[in-house]
Amino acid sequence: MTAPKLAITDSDPSSTAADAVVVGTVQGPDGLALAAGSEAVNAAFDGALLDVLDAVGASGKADEVVTVPTLGKLAARAVLAVGLGKPAEDGSVTEEQVRRASGAAARALAGRKRAVTTLSTLHLGPAVEGTVLGAYAFTAYKSNKGDGPVARVDLVAPAEGTIRAHRATLKASTAIAEAVTATRDLVNTPPNDLFPASFAERAAALAKAEGLEVEVLDEKALRKQGFGGILGVGGGSSRPPRLVRITYRGPKAGKKVALVGKGITFDTGGISIKPAAGMDEMTSDMGGAAAVIATVVLAAKLKYPLEVTAWAPMAENMPSGTAYRPGDVLTMYGGKTVEVLNTDAEGRLILSDAIVRACEDGPDYLIETSTLTGAQVVSLGKRTAGVMGTDEFRDRVAALGRAVGEQAWAMPLPDELRGDLDSKVADIANVAGHRFGGMLAAGVFLREFVAEGVTWAHIDVAGPSFHTGAPYGYTTKGGTGVPVRTLAAVLADIAANG
């Protein structure tokens, strides 16, 4: 996609020539109110902007967009008032409210040449992220691509801080948003064009553009090194599996972080085939791999003082005469054996291979993310990720996710569920014999493959990584890019605090 060109300005927004000037509205205790940052625009309306917006039915509710002409009162042709929702008791608005409002505004500005936004005076970084993400559209396969995103957005500088500092925030926040859109692009690419080999090629190209180390294991190398889980899952497809490793070594690198992401480029369920309804959404089953690839590239762009390695096992889960079967026993990388009771529980098999291999490099932290279980959606809905793992780190990851607007909730790994994964013929079975606690049982399974002493977290994004409904805030239809911003926040926190 083509993203808007963003720039910081300290000019009066009422005197900036543009197609539209964006202001925020809130649902105040006494009704509709203007958000901070809109003072100059309101003054140009002789203090009557609120009356004008109220007359056309503006309420200030979240994601509401109301446009009114300026009739020559401003240099801009129109005022675009976007709702922030209800403020806190002290009248402040949150970063996520600004991010969502900026996304809604960017979507409404499609096709315009230039806009200036005052939302950036509230929270600059979130305004940048929301603008880039809200303007996103995946049109690669459409003959009629419609209106492109707004060409340029000037962000009014916050009163506090220097222009130099604001430009640094703009650069960092733009990089984060571009990592999210890169993930969205990969998730939205149809599976006839994104399969293990082509996915590996695209990942390698993204990494090499930043000068990162890349290793791609093909099916022969996987077989030679004993990656039984990846080979088992990918054995039913004519398009063989891959394992991609991308390494970034930052300046004065401190902690070592391993990122592991599930890369099932299409999931039919294999022999345990899925119902036809909704199977098209399984093009998104590689969202975890896309996220970790984009995140390690982001770490290089932002020069985190860390060593970050992304591991992306890639396979297509298909039914055929060469597919693995319920009842098969796979020997995983590292030697542990797994009885396959359901071939639709395939993600944990490729992830386990990658987790064991990642642990051999001795990371201080390991973060794995995947569209792992339908049980996540049942438990937490389509917008909240489930986070499991080492207790303290699990809580840290979940809190950081919520802080950046990616809903996440810490979940337990009950020891009693381990017994439900016992196998009569192998070390462990890939599913329990019941439906209860399916998300947690998958986490317990993965825990079996994490090396002792490695602090780790598993983020199940089965629901949050793909949005099937109408756009809202900065979330567009299709791939969402979750949990890239969570991963970026965790890396930044580790870089700062160990």
Coordinates of C-alpha atoms in Angstrom, one line a residue:
M1 CA 0.0 0.0 0.0
T2 CA 1.0 3.7 -0.4
A3 CA 1.0 5.3 3.0
P4 CA 0.4 9.0 3.6
K5 CA 3.4 11.3 3.8
L6 CA 3.6 12.6 7.4
A7 CA 5.2 15.8 8.7
I8 CA 5.4 17.7 12.0
T9 CA 4.3 21.3 11.9
D10 CA 4.2 24.1 14.4
S11 CA 2.0 26.3 12.2
D12 CA -1.4 27.5 13.1
P13 CA -3.8 24.8 11.9
S14 CA -6.4 27.4 11.1
S15 CA -4.1 29.1 8.5
T16 CA -2.8 25.9 6.9
A17 CA -4.0 25.4 3.3
A18 CA -5.4 21.9 3.2
D19 CA -8.5 19.9 2.1
A20 CA -9.4 19.4 5.8
V21 CA -8.3 20.1 9.3
V22 CA -9.0 17.4 11.8
V23 CA -10.2 18.2 15.3
G24 CA -11.3 15.9 18.2
T25 CA -14.6 15.9 19.9
V26 CA -15.5 14.2 23.2
Q27 CA -18.7 13.2 25.0
G28 CA -18.3 15.6 27.9
P29 CA -20.3 15.6 31.2
D30 CA -22.4 18.4 29.7
G31 CA -22.7 17.0 26.2
L32 CA -20.6 17.6 23.1
A33 CA -17.2 19.2 23.7
L34 CA -14.1 20.1 21.7
A35 CA -10.9 18.3 22.6
A36 CA -7.7 20.2 23.4
G37 CA -5.8 21.3 20.4
S38 CA -8.8 22.7 18.5
E39 CA -8.6 26.2 20.1
A40 CA -7.2 28.0 17.0
V41 CA -9.8 26.3 14.7
N42 CA -12.6 27.2 17.1
A43 CA -11.4 30.8 17.3
A44 CA -11.5 31.1 13.5
F45 CA -15.2 30.1 13.8
D46 CA -15.6 33.0 16.3
G47 CA -16.0 30.4 19.0
A48 CA -19.0 28.8 17.4
L49 CA -17.5 25.6 16.0
L50 CA -19.2 23.5 18.7
D51 CA -22.6 25.0 17.8
V52 CA -22.0 24.2 14.2
L53 CA -21.1 20.6 15.0
D54 CA -24.0 20.2 17.4
A55 CA -26.4 21.5 14.7
V56 CA -25.4 18.7 12.3
G57 CA -25.8 16.0 15.0
A58 CA -22.2 15.4 16.2
S59 CA -22.1 13.5 19.5
G60 CA -18.4 12.9 20.2
K61 CA -18.8 9.1 20.4
A62 CA -15.8 7.0 19.4
D63 CA -15.1 6.7 15.7
E64 CA -17.8 9.3 14.7
V65 CA -16.7 11.5 11.8
V66 CA -18.6 14.7 11.0
T67 CA -17.5 17.0 8.2
V68 CA -18.5 20.7 7.9
P69 CA -17.4 23.3 5.4
T70 CA -15.3 26.2 6.6
L71 CA -16.8 28.8 4.3
G72 CA -13.6 30.7 4.1
K73 CA -13.1 31.0 7.9
L74 CA -10.0 28.8 7.7
A75 CA -7.4 28.2 5.0
A76 CA -8.6 24.6 4.9
R77 CA -11.8 23.8 2.9
A78 CA -13.4 21.6 5.7
V79 CA -13.3 20.7 9.3
L80 CA -13.4 17.0 10.0
A81 CA -14.5 16.4 13.6
V82 CA -13.8 12.9 14.8
G83 CA -15.1 11.5 18.1
L84 CA -12.8 10.4 20.9
G85 CA -15.6 9.1 23.2
K86 CA -15.8 9.8 26.9
P87 CA -12.7 11.4 28.5
A88 CA -11.4 10.6 31.9
E89 CA -12.7 12.5 35.0
D90 CA -9.8 15.0 34.6
G91 CA -10.8 15.6 31.0
S92 CA -7.9 13.8 29.5
V93 CA -8.1 11.2 26.7
T94 CA -6.0 8.1 26.4
E95 CA -3.5 7.2 23.8
E96 CA -5.8 4.5 22.4
Q97 CA -8.6 7.0 22.0
V98 CA -6.3 9.2 19.9
R99 CA -5.0 6.2 17.9
R100 CA -8.6 5.1 17.1
A101 CA -9.8 8.6 16.3
S102 CA -6.8 9.2 14.0
G103 CA -7.5 5.9 12.2
A104 CA -11.2 6.8 11.6
A105 CA -10.1 10.3 10.4
A106 CA -7.5 8.8 8.0
R107 CA -10.1 6.4 6.5
A108 CA -12.5 9.3 6.0
L109 CA -9.8 11.4 4.2
A110 CA -9.2 8.8 1.5
G111 CA -8.7 10.5 -1.9
R112 CA -7.7 13.9 -0.4
K113 CA -4.4 15.6 -1.2
R114 CA -3.6 17.2 2.2
A115 CA -4.9 17.3 5.7
V116 CA -3.7 18.8 9.0
T117 CA -4.6 17.1 12.3
T118 CA -4.7 18.5 15.8
L119 CA -5.1 15.1 17.4
S120 CA -1.3 14.9 17.5
T121 CA -1.3 17.6 20.1
L122 CA -2.9 15.1 22.5
H123 CA -0.6 12.2 21.9
L124 CA 1.8 12.4 19.0
G125 CA 2.9 8.8 18.6
P126 CA -0.6 7.3 18.7
A127 CA -1.8 9.9 16.2
V128 CA 1.0 8.8 13.8
E129 CA 0.2 5.1 14.2
G130 CA -3.5 5.6 13.9
T131 CA -3.1 7.7 10.8
V132 CA -0.9 5.2 9.0
L133 CA -3.0 2.2 10.0
G134 CA -6.4 3.8 9.4
A135 CA -5.3 4.8 5.9
Y136 CA -4.3 1.2 5.0
A137 CA -6.1 -0.7 2.2
F138 CA -5.1 -3.9 0.6
T139 CA -5.8 -3.5 -3.1
A140 CA -3.1 -5.6 -4.8
Y141 CA -5.7 -7.9 -6.4
K142 CA -8.3 -5.4 -7.3
S143 CA -8.8 -3.9 -10.8
N144 CA -10.5 -0.8 -9.4
K145 CA -8.3 0.2 -6.5
G146 CA -10.7 3.1 -5.5
D147 CA -9.4 6.2 -3.8
G148 CA -5.9 6.0 -2.5
P149 CA -5.0 7.2 1.0
V150 CA -4.8 10.9 1.8
A151 CA -1.5 11.9 0.3
R152 CA -0.1 14.1 3.1
V153 CA -1.0 14.7 6.7
D154 CA 0.6 17.5 8.7
L155 CA 0.6 16.8 12.4
V156 CA 0.4 19.8 14.7
A157 CA 3.3 19.6 17.2
P158 CA 2.4 19.2 20.9
A159 CA 3.1 22.2 23.0
E160 CA 5.7 20.4 25.2
G161 CA 9.0 19.1 23.8
T162 CA 11.1 20.2 20.9
I163 CA 10.6 19.8 17.2
R164 CA 13.6 17.6 17.1
A165 CA 12.1 15.3 19.7
H166 CA 8.8 15.3 17.9
R167 CA 10.4 14.3 14.7
A168 CA 12.1 11.4 16.5
T169 CA 8.7 10.3 17.8
L170 CA 7.3 10.6 14.2
K171 CA 10.1 8.4 12.9
A172 CA 9.8 5.7 15.5
S173 CA 6.0 5.6 15.4
T174 CA 6.0 5.5 11.6
A175 CA 8.4 2.5 11.7
I176 CA 6.1 0.7 14.1
A177 CA 3.0 1.3 12.0
E178 CA 4.9 0.2 8.8
A179 CA 5.8 -3.0 10.6
V180 CA 2.1 -3.6 11.3
T181 CA 1.1 -2.8 7.6
A182 CA 3.9 -5.2 6.4
T183 CA 2.3 -7.9 8.5
R184 CA -1.1 -7.0 7.2
D185 CA 0.1 -7.3 3.6
L186 CA 1.5 -10.8 4.2
V187 CA -1.6 -12.0 6.0
N188 CA -3.9 -10.6 3.3
T189 CA -1.9 -12.2 0.4
P190 CA -3.9 -15.2 -0.9
P191 CA -2.4 -18.6 -0.3
N192 CA -2.0 -19.4 -4.0
D193 CA 0.7 -16.7 -4.0
L194 CA 1.9 -17.0 -0.3
F195 CA 3.1 -20.6 0.3
P196 CA 6.1 -21.7 2.3
A197 CA 8.7 -21.1 -0.4
S198 CA 7.4 -17.7 -1.5
F199 CA 6.7 -16.7 2.1
A200 CA 10.3 -17.5 2.9
E201 CA 11.5 -15.5 -0.1
R202 CA 9.5 -12.5 1.0
A203 CA 10.7 -12.8 4.6
A204 CA 14.3 -13.0 3.4
A205 CA 13.9 -9.9 1.2
L206 CA 12.5 -7.8 4.0
A207 CA 15.3 -8.9 6.3
K208 CA 18.1 -8.4 3.8
A209 CA 16.9 -4.9 3.0
E210 CA 17.9 -4.1 6.6
G211 CA 21.2 -6.0 6.4
L212 CA 20.0 -8.9 8.7
E213 CA 21.3 -12.4 8.7
V214 CA 18.9 -14.9 7.1
E215 CA 18.9 -18.7 7.0
V216 CA 16.2 -20.7 5.2
L217 CA 16.0 -24.5 5.7
D218 CA 14.2 -26.3 2.9
E219 CA 12.6 -29.7 3.1
K220 CA 16.0 -31.5 2.6
A221 CA 17.7 -29.6 5.4
L222 CA 14.7 -30.0 7.7
R223 CA 14.8 -33.8 7.1
K224 CA 18.6 -33.9 7.7
Q225 CA 18.3 -32.0 11.0
G226 CA 15.3 -33.8 12.3
F227 CA 12.4 -31.3 12.2
G228 CA 9.7 -33.9 12.4
G229 CA 6.9 -31.6 13.4
I230 CA 7.4 -29.2 10.5
L231 CA 7.9 -32.1 8.0
G232 CA 4.9 -34.0 9.3
V233 CA 2.5 -31.1 9.0
G234 CA 3.8 -30.1 5.6
G235 CA 4.0 -33.6 4.1
G236 CA 0.5 -33.5 2.6
S237 CA 1.2 -30.5 0.4
S238 CA 2.9 -30.4 -3.0
R239 CA 4.5 -27.2 -1.7
P240 CA 7.1 -28.3 0.9
P241 CA 7.7 -26.6 4.2
R242 CA 10.4 -24.1 5.3
L243 CA 12.0 -22.8 8.5
V244 CA 13.2 -19.2 8.4
R245 CA 15.7 -17.7 10.9
I246 CA 16.4 -14.0 10.9
T247 CA 18.9 -12.5 13.3
Y248 CA 19.5 -8.9 14.3
R249 CA 22.4 -8.0 16.5
G250 CA 22.0 -4.5 17.8
P251 CA 24.6 -2.0 19.0
K252 CA 25.9 -2.9 22.4
A253 CA 23.5 -5.8 22.3
G254 CA 22.4 -6.9 25.8
K255 CA 19.6 -9.4 26.3
K256 CA 19.0 -12.2 23.7
V257 CA 15.3 -12.5 22.6
A258 CA 13.9 -15.3 20.5
L259 CA 10.6 -14.6 18.6
V260 CA 8.8 -17.6 17.2
G261 CA 5.7 -17.4 15.0
K262 CA 3.3 -19.9 13.4
G263 CA 3.5 -19.9 9.6
I264 CA 0.7 -22.1 8.4
T265 CA 0.2 -20.6 4.9
F266 CA -3.1 -22.4 4.6
D267 CA -4.9 -24.7 7.0
T268 CA -7.5 -27.2 5.7
G269 CA -7.2 -29.1 8.9
G270 CA -5.5 -31.9 7.0
I271 CA -7.1 -35.4 7.3
S272 CA -9.1 -34.0 10.2
I273 CA -10.5 -31.6 7.7
K274 CA -12.3 -28.4 8.7
P275 CA -15.9 -27.5 7.7
A276 CA -16.1 -25.5 4.4
A277 CA -17.8 -22.5 6.0
G278 CA -15.2 -20.0 7.0
M279 CA -12.2 -22.0 5.7
D280 CA -11.2 -19.1 3.5
E281 CA -10.1 -17.3 6.7
M282 CA -7.4 -19.9 7.2
T283 CA -5.3 -17.8 4.8
S284 CA -4.5 -15.9 8.0
D285 CA -3.0 -18.9 9.8
M286 CA 0.5 -17.5 9.2
G287 CA -0.2 -14.3 11.1
G288 CA 2.2 -15.2 13.9
A289 CA 5.1 -15.8 11.5
A290 CA 4.4 -12.5 9.7
A291 CA 4.4 -10.7 13.0
V292 CA 7.7 -11.9 14.2
I293 CA 9.3 -11.3 10.8
A294 CA 8.1 -7.7 10.7
T295 CA 9.2 -7.3 14.4
V296 CA 12.8 -8.3 13.9
V297 CA 13.0 -6.0 10.9
L298 CA 11.5 -3.2 13.1
A299 CA 14.1 -3.9 15.8
A300 CA 16.8 -3.3 13.3
K301 CA 15.2 0.0 12.1
L302 CA 14.9 1.3 15.7
K303 CA 18.3 0.0 16.6
Y304 CA 17.3 -1.7 19.8
P305 CA 20.3 -2.7 21.9
L306 CA 19.3 -6.3 21.8
E307 CA 20.0 -9.5 20.0
V308 CA 16.7 -10.6 18.4
T309 CA 16.2 -13.8 16.4
A310 CA 12.9 -14.5 14.6
W311 CA 12.0 -18.1 13.9
A312 CA 9.2 -18.8 11.4
P313 CA 8.3 -22.4 10.7
M314 CA 6.2 -22.5 7.5
A315 CA 4.0 -25.2 6.2
E316 CA 0.7 -25.8 4.3
N317 CA -1.6 -28.3 6.0
M318 CA -3.3 -30.2 3.3
P319 CA -5.0 -33.7 3.0
S320 CA -3.5 -36.0 0.4
G321 CA -2.0 -39.5 0.1
T322 CA 1.2 -38.2 1.7
A323 CA -0.5 -36.3 4.5
Y324 CA 0.2 -37.2 8.2
R325 CA -2.7 -39.1 9.8
P326 CA -4.4 -39.2 13.2
G327 CA -2.6 -42.0 15.0
D328 CA 0.9 -41.1 13.5
V329 CA 3.8 -40.6 15.9
L330 CA 6.1 -37.7 15.0
T331 CA 9.7 -37.4 16.3
M332 CA 10.2 -33.7 16.9
Y333 CA 13.4 -31.7 16.7
G334 CA 15.3 -32.6 19.9
G335 CA 13.9 -36.2 20.1
K336 CA 10.5 -35.9 21.9
T337 CA 7.8 -38.0 20.3
V338 CA 4.2 -36.8 19.7
E339 CA 1.1 -38.9 19.0
V340 CA -1.1 -37.1 16.5
L341 CA -4.7 -37.4 17.5
N342 CA -6.0 -34.5 15.4
T343 CA -4.2 -33.2 12.3
D344 CA -6.0 -29.8 12.8
A345 CA -3.9 -29.2 15.9
E346 CA -0.9 -28.6 13.6
G347 CA 0.3 -25.2 14.7
R348 CA 1.7 -26.5 18.0
L349 CA 3.7 -29.2 16.1
I350 CA 5.6 -26.8 13.9
L351 CA 6.0 -24.3 16.7
S352 CA 7.5 -27.0 19.0
D353 CA 10.2 -27.7 16.5
A354 CA 11.1 -24.1 16.3
I355 CA 10.9 -23.5 20.0
V356 CA 13.4 -26.3 20.8
R357 CA 15.8 -25.0 18.1
A358 CA 15.4 -21.4 19.4
C359 CA 16.2 -22.5 22.9
E360 CA 19.5 -24.1 21.8
D361 CA 20.8 -20.5 21.3
G362 CA 20.3 -19.7 24.9
P363 CA 17.8 -16.7 24.8
D364 CA 17.1 -14.7 27.9
Y365 CA 13.5 -14.5 26.7
L366 CA 11.4 -16.4 24.2
I367 CA 8.1 -15.0 22.9
E368 CA 5.9 -17.2 20.6
T369 CA 2.8 -15.9 18.9
S370 CA 0.3 -17.8 16.8
T371 CA -3.3 -18.1 15.6
L372 CA -3.3 -21.3 17.6
T373 CA -6.7 -22.2 18.9
G374 CA -10.4 -21.6 18.2
A375 CA -10.7 -22.0 22.0
Q376 CA -9.0 -18.5 22.3
V377 CA -12.0 -16.9 20.5
V378 CA -14.4 -18.9 22.7
S379 CA -12.7 -17.8 25.8
L380 CA -11.8 -14.2 25.1
G381 CA -13.5 -13.1 22.0
K382 CA -12.1 -11.8 18.7
R383 CA -10.2 -8.8 20.0
T384 CA -8.4 -10.0 23.1
A385 CA -5.3 -12.2 22.9
G386 CA -4.6 -14.9 25.5
V387 CA -1.1 -14.7 27.1
M388 CA 0.5 -17.7 28.8
G389 CA 4.0 -18.7 30.0
T390 CA 6.3 -17.8 32.8
D391 CA 4.1 -16.0 35.3
E392 CA 5.9 -12.7 35.8
F393 CA 6.9 -12.4 32.1
R394 CA 3.4 -13.4 31.0
D395 CA 1.9 -10.6 33.1
R396 CA 4.5 -8.1 31.8
V397 CA 3.7 -9.0 28.1
A398 CA -0.1 -8.8 28.7
A399 CA 0.2 -5.4 30.4
L400 CA 2.4 -4.0 27.7
G401 CA 0.0 -5.2 25.1
R402 CA -2.9 -3.4 26.7
A403 CA -0.8 -0.3 27.1
V404 CA -0.3 0.0 23.3
G405 CA -4.0 -0.8 22.6
E406 CA -3.7 -4.5 21.7
Q407 CA -6.0 -6.1 24.1
A408 CA -4.4 -9.0 26.0
W409 CA -5.2 -11.0 29.1
A410 CA -3.0 -13.2 31.2
M411 CA -4.1 -16.9 31.3
P412 CA -2.9 -19.8 33.5
L413 CA -1.2 -23.0 32.5
P414 CA -2.9 -25.5 34.9
D415 CA -0.7 -28.5 35.7
E416 CA -3.6 -30.9 35.8
L417 CA -4.1 -30.4 32.0
R418 CA -0.7 -32.0 31.4
G419 CA -2.2 -35.4 32.3
D420 CA -4.9 -35.0 29.6
L421 CA -2.1 -34.9 27.0
D422 CA -0.7 -38.3 28.0
S423 CA -0.2 -40.7 25.2
K424 CA -0.1 -44.5 25.4
V425 CA 2.4 -44.8 22.6
A426 CA 4.4 -41.5 22.6
D427 CA 5.8 -38.9 25.0
I428 CA 2.8 -36.6 24.6
A429 CA -0.4 -36.3 22.5
N430 CA -1.1 -33.2 20.5
V431 CA -4.6 -32.7 21.9
A432 CA -6.5 -33.6 25.0
G433 CA -9.4 -36.0 24.9
H434 CA -12.0 -33.3 25.6
R435 CA -12.9 -29.7 24.6
F436 CA -12.4 -28.0 28.0
G437 CA -9.6 -25.4 28.4
G438 CA -8.4 -25.9 24.8
M439 CA -6.4 -22.7 24.7
L440 CA -4.7 -23.6 28.0
A441 CA -4.0 -27.2 26.9
A442 CA -2.3 -25.9 23.8
G443 CA -0.1 -23.7 26.0
V444 CA 0.7 -26.6 28.3
F445 CA 1.7 -28.6 25.2
L446 CA 4.1 -25.8 24.1
R447 CA 5.6 -25.6 27.6
E448 CA 6.9 -29.1 27.2
F449 CA 9.3 -27.9 24.5
V450 CA 10.6 -24.8 26.2
A451 CA 14.1 -25.4 27.7
E452 CA 14.4 -25.2 31.4
G453 CA 15.4 -21.8 32.6
V454 CA 14.1 -19.9 29.6
T455 CA 11.7 -17.2 30.5
W456 CA 8.9 -17.3 27.9
A457 CA 5.4 -16.2 26.8
H458 CA 2.9 -17.6 24.3
I459 CA 0.4 -15.1 22.7
D460 CA -2.6 -16.7 21.1
V461 CA -4.0 -14.3 18.6
A462 CA -6.5 -16.6 16.8
G463 CA -9.2 -13.9 16.9
P464 CA -7.3 -10.6 17.1
S465 CA -5.0 -11.2 14.2
F466 CA -7.8 -11.2 11.6
H467 CA -10.9 -9.0 11.4
T468 CA -13.9 -10.1 9.3
G469 CA -16.3 -7.2 10.1
A470 CA -16.5 -3.6 9.1
P471 CA -13.5 -1.3 9.8
Y472 CA -13.4 0.5 13.1
G473 CA -10.8 2.9 14.5
Y474 CA -7.5 2.1 12.8
T475 CA -8.5 -1.6 12.3
T476 CA -9.3 -2.5 8.7
K477 CA -10.9 -5.6 7.3
G478 CA -8.6 -8.6 7.0
G479 CA -5.2 -8.9 8.7
T480 CA -4.8 -6.6 11.7
G481 CA -1.1 -6.9 12.3
V482 CA -1.7 -7.9 15.9
P483 CA 0.5 -8.5 17.9
V484 CA 3.4 -6.5 16.3
R485 CA 2.9 -3.5 18.5
T486 CA 2.9 -5.7 21.6
L487 CA 6.1 -7.4 20.5
A488 CA 7.7 -4.0 19.8
A489 CA 6.7 -2.7 23.3
V490 CA 8.1 -5.8 24.9
L491 CA 11.4 -5.4 23.1
A492 CA 11.6 -1.8 24.0
D493 CA 10.9 -2.6 27.6
I494 CA 13.5 -5.3 27.7
A495 CA 16.0 -2.9 26.1
A496 CA 15.3 -0.4 28.8
N497 CA 14.8 -2.6 31.9
G498 CA 16.3 -6.0 31.1

